[in-house]
Tab-separated table of C-alpha atoms in Angstrom:
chain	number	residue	atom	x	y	z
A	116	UNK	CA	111.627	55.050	131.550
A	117	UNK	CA	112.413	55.374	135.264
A	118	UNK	CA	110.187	57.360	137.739
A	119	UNK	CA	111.691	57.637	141.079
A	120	UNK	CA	109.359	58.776	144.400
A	121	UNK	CA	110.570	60.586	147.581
A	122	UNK	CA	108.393	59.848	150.220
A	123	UNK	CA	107.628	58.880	153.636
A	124	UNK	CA	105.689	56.788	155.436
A	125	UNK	CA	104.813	59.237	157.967
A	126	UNK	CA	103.901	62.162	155.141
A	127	UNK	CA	99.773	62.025	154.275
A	128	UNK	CA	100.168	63.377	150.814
A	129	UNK	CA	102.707	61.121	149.644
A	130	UNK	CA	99.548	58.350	150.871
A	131	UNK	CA	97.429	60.833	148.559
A	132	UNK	CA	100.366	61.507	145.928
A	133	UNK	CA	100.673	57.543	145.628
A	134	UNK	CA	97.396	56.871	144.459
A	135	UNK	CA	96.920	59.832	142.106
A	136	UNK	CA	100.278	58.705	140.038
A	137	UNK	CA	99.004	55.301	139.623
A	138	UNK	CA	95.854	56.479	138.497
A	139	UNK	CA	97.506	58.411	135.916
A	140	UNK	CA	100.294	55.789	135.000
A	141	UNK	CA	96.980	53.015	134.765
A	142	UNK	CA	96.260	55.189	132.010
A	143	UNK	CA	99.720	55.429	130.476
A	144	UNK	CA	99.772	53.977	127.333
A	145	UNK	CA	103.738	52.970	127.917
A	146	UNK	CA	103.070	51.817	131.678
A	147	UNK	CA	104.614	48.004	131.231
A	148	UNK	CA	107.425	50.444	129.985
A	149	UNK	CA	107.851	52.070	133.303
A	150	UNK	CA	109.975	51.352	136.438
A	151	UNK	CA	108.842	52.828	139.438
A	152	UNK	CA	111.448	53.243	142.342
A	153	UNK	CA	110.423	54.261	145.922
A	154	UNK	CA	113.437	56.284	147.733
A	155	UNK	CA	113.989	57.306	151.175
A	156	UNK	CA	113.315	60.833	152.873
A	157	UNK	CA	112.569	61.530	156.475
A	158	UNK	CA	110.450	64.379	157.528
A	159	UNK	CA	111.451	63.943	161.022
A	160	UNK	CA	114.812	62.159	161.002
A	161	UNK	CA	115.642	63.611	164.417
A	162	UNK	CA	112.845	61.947	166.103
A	163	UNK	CA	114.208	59.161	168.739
A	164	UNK	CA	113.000	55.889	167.865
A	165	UNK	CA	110.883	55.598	170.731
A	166	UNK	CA	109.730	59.020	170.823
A	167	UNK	CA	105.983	58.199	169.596
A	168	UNK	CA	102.891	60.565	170.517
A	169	UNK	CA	99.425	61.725	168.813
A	170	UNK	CA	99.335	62.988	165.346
A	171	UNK	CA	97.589	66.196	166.525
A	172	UNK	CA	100.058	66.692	169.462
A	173	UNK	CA	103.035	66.765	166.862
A	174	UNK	CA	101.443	69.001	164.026
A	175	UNK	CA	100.277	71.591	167.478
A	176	UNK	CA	104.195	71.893	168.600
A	177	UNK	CA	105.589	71.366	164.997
A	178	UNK	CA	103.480	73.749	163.164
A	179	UNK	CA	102.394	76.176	166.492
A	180	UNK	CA	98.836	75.835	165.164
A	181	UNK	CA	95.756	74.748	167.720
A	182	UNK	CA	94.660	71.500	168.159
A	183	UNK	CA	91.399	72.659	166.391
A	184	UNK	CA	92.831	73.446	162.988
A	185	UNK	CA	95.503	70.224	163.350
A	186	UNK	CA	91.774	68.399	163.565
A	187	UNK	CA	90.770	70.739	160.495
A	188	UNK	CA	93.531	69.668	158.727
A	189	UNK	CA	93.191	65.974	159.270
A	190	UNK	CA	89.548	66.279	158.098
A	191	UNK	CA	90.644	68.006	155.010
A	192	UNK	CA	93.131	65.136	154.253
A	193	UNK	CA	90.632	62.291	154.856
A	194	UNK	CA	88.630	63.772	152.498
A	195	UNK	CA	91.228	64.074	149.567
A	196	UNK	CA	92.360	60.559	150.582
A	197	UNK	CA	88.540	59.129	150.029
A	198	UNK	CA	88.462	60.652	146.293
A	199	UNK	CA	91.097	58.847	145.528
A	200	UNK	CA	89.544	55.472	147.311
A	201	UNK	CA	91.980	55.565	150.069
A	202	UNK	CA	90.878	54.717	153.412
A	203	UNK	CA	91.933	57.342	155.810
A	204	UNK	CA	91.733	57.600	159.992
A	205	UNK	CA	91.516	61.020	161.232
A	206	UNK	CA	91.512	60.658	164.360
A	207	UNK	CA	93.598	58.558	166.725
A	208	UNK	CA	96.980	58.092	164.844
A	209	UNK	CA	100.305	58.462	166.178
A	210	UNK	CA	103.315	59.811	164.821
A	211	UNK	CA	107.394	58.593	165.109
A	212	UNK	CA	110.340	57.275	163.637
A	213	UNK	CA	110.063	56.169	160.050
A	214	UNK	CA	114.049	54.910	159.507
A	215	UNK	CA	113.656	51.302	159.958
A	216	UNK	CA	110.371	51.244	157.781
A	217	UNK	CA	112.989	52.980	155.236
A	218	UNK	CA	115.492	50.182	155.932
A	219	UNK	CA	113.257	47.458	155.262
A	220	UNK	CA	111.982	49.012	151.693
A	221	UNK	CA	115.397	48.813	150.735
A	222	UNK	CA	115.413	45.372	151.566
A	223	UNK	CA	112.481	44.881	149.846
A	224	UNK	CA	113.925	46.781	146.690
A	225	UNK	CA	116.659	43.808	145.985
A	226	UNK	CA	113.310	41.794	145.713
A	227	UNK	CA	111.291	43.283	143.680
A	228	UNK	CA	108.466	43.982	146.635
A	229	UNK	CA	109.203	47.197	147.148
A	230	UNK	CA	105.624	48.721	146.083
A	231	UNK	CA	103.523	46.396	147.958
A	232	UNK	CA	105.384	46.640	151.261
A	233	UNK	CA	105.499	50.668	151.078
A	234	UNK	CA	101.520	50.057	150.291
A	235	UNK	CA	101.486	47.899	153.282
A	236	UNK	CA	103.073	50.758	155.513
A	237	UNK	CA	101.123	53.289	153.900
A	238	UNK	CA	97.393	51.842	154.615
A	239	UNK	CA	98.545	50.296	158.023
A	240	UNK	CA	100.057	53.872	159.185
A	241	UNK	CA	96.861	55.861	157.699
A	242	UNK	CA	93.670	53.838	157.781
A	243	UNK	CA	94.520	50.895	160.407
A	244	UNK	CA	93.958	51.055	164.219
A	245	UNK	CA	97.359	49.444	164.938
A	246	UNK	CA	100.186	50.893	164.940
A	247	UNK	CA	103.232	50.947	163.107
A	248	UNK	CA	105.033	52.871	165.575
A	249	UNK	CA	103.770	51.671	168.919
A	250	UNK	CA	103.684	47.693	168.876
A	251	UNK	CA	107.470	47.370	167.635
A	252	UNK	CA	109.565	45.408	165.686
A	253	UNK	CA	107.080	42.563	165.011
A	254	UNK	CA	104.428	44.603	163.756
A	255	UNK	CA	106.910	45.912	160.795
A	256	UNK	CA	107.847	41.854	160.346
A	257	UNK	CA	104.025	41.117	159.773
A	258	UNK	CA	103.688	43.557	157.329
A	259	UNK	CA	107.291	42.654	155.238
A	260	UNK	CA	106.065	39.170	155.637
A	261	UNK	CA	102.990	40.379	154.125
A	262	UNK	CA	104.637	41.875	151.372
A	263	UNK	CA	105.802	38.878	150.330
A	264	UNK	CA	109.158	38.821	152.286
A	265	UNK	CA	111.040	36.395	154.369
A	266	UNK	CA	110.060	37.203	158.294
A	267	UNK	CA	113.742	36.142	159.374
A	268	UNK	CA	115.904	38.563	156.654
A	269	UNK	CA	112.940	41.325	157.802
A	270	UNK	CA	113.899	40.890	161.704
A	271	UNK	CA	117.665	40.788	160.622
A	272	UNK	CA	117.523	44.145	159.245
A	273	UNK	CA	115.744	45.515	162.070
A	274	UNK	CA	118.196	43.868	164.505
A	275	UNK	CA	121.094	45.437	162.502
A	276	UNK	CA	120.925	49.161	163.128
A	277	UNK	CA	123.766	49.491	160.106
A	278	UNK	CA	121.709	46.939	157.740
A	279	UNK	CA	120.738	49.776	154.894
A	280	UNK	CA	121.136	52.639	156.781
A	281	UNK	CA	123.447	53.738	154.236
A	282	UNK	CA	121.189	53.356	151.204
A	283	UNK	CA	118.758	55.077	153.518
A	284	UNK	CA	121.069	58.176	154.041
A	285	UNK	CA	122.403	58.161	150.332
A	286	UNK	CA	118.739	58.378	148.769
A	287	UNK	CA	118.395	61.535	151.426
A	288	UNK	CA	121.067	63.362	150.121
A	289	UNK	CA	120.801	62.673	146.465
A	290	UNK	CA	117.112	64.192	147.028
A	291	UNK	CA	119.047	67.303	148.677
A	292	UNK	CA	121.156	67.270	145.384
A	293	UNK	CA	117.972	67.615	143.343
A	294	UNK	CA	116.748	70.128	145.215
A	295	UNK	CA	113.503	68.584	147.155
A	296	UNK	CA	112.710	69.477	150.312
A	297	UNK	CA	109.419	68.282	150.631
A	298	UNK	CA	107.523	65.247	149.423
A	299	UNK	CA	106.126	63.431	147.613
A	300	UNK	CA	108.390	64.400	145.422
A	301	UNK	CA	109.100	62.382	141.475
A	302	UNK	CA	111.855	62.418	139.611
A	303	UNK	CA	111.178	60.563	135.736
A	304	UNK	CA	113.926	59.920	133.597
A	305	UNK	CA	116.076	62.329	135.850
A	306	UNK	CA	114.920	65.312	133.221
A	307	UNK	CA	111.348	66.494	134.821
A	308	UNK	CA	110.530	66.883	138.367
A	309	UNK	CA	107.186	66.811	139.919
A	310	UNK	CA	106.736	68.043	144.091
A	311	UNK	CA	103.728	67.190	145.773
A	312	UNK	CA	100.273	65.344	145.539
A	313	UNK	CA	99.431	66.820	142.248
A	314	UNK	CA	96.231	66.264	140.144
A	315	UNK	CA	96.421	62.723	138.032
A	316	UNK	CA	96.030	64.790	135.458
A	317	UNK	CA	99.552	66.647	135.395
A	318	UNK	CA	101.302	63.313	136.477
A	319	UNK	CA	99.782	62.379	132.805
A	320	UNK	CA	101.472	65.037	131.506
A	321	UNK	CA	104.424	64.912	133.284
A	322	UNK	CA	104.464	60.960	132.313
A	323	UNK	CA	103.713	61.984	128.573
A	324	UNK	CA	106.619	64.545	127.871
A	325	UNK	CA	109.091	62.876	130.120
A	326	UNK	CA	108.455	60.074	127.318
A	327	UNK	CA	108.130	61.990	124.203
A	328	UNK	CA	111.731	64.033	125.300
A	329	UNK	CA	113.973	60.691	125.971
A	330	UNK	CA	117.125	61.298	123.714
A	331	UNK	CA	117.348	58.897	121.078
A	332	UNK	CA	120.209	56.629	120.431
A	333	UNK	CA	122.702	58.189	118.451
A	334	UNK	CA	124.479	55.250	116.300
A	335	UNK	CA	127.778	55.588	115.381
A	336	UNK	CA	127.835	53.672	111.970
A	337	UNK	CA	131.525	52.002	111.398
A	338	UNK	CA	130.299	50.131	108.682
A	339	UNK	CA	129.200	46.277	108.957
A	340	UNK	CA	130.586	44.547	111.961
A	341	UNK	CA	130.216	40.856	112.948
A	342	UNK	CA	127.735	41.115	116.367
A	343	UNK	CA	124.939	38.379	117.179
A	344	UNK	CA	121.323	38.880	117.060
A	345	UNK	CA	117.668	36.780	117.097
A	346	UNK	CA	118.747	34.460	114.374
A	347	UNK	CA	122.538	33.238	115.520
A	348	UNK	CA	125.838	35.339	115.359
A	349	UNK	CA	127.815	35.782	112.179
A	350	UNK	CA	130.289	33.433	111.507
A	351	UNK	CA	133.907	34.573	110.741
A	352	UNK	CA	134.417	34.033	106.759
A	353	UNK	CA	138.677	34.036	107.232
């Protein structure tokens, strides 16, 4: 079974929404069973690549809401991000362009690090000091190469504007297809749909009918045909 995951690195509850699927897949009794694929979706794709500034300055103009309750909110968030044993910094954090973080996962996808270096972008963007905006290219190279992937193919994507861009943009409008417009957002065997950070506890359900619901093989029995198997392949008798 396939589960495919909207997200961006820039979006707090797909942080959140991470950790509570896990929890709940931990527990799946058919987890070795499941392939987990992280796709791309900007919440900002507008934003100029160097167009960084506070976390609280964006959510004021973005949202019209006071600097107080952008604060409020933060809190709030740090809080559902500790019950799920997430480190979380709620104050301080910046805010920008998340396409070349996006470029690089699919990079990482063709490699089979794809979950560790969204992890990596994930904890560095929400409970680290530095930034993944502010200090460039480099810092995005330390934490590919930290994922497990080569530091020269991770600064040849970022030096190639076109390197993924298109797998970037295709994931975006295939989510527009399936109708999300927020994230998280998870897709599992492309039959059930779940949006948003929700309790482990539906993601167990979600995990447990997508699972009981997969259609079955239907054989269509032409009688005995030579074919190969564990032992050998039939040998011709004529």
């Amino acid at each position: 079974m396939r589960v495919e995951i909207w997200s961006d690195i820039a979006c707090p509850w797909c942080y959140v929404g991470k950790a509570r699927f896990e929890k709940a897949l931990e527990a799946f009794p058919h987890r070795e069973q499941v392939e987990v694929v992280h796709r791309s979706f900007e919440l900002d794709p507008g934003r100029a690549k160097g167009d960084i500034q506070p976390v609280i300055t964006m959510l004021t103009k973005k949202y019209g809401m006071s600097a107080a309750q952008a604060q409020a909110g933060e809190e709030n968030l740090g809080a559902q991000a500790a019950a799920e044993g997430l480190d979380y910094r709620t104050e301080g954090r910046d805010h920008g362009n998340t396409f070349d973080m996006h470029r690089l996962l699919h990079l990482a996808k063709e490699q089979g690090k794809q979950d560790a270096l969204i992890q990596n972008f994930y904890r560095a963007n929400f409970a680290e000091e530095r930034s993944v905006f502010a200090e460039g290219e480099e810092r995005l190279v330390e934490l590919a190469v930290a994922a497990g992937l080569d530091a020269d193919d991770a600064r040849k994507v970022l030096a190639d504007p076109d390197a993924y861009a298109d797998e970037v943009r295709a994931d975006e409008r295939e989510a527009a297809q399936l109708g999300a417009t927020g994230v998280p957002f998870f897709v599992l065997d492309r039959k059930f749909g779940v949006s948003g950070a929700q309790p482990a506890e539906v993601f167990e359900q979600a995990l447990t009918q997508a699972w009981g619901e997969r259609s079955p093989l239907t054989l269509i029995d032409q009688g005995d045909a030579d074919a190969c198997g564990p032992d050998g392949c039939a040998v011709p008798q004529h």
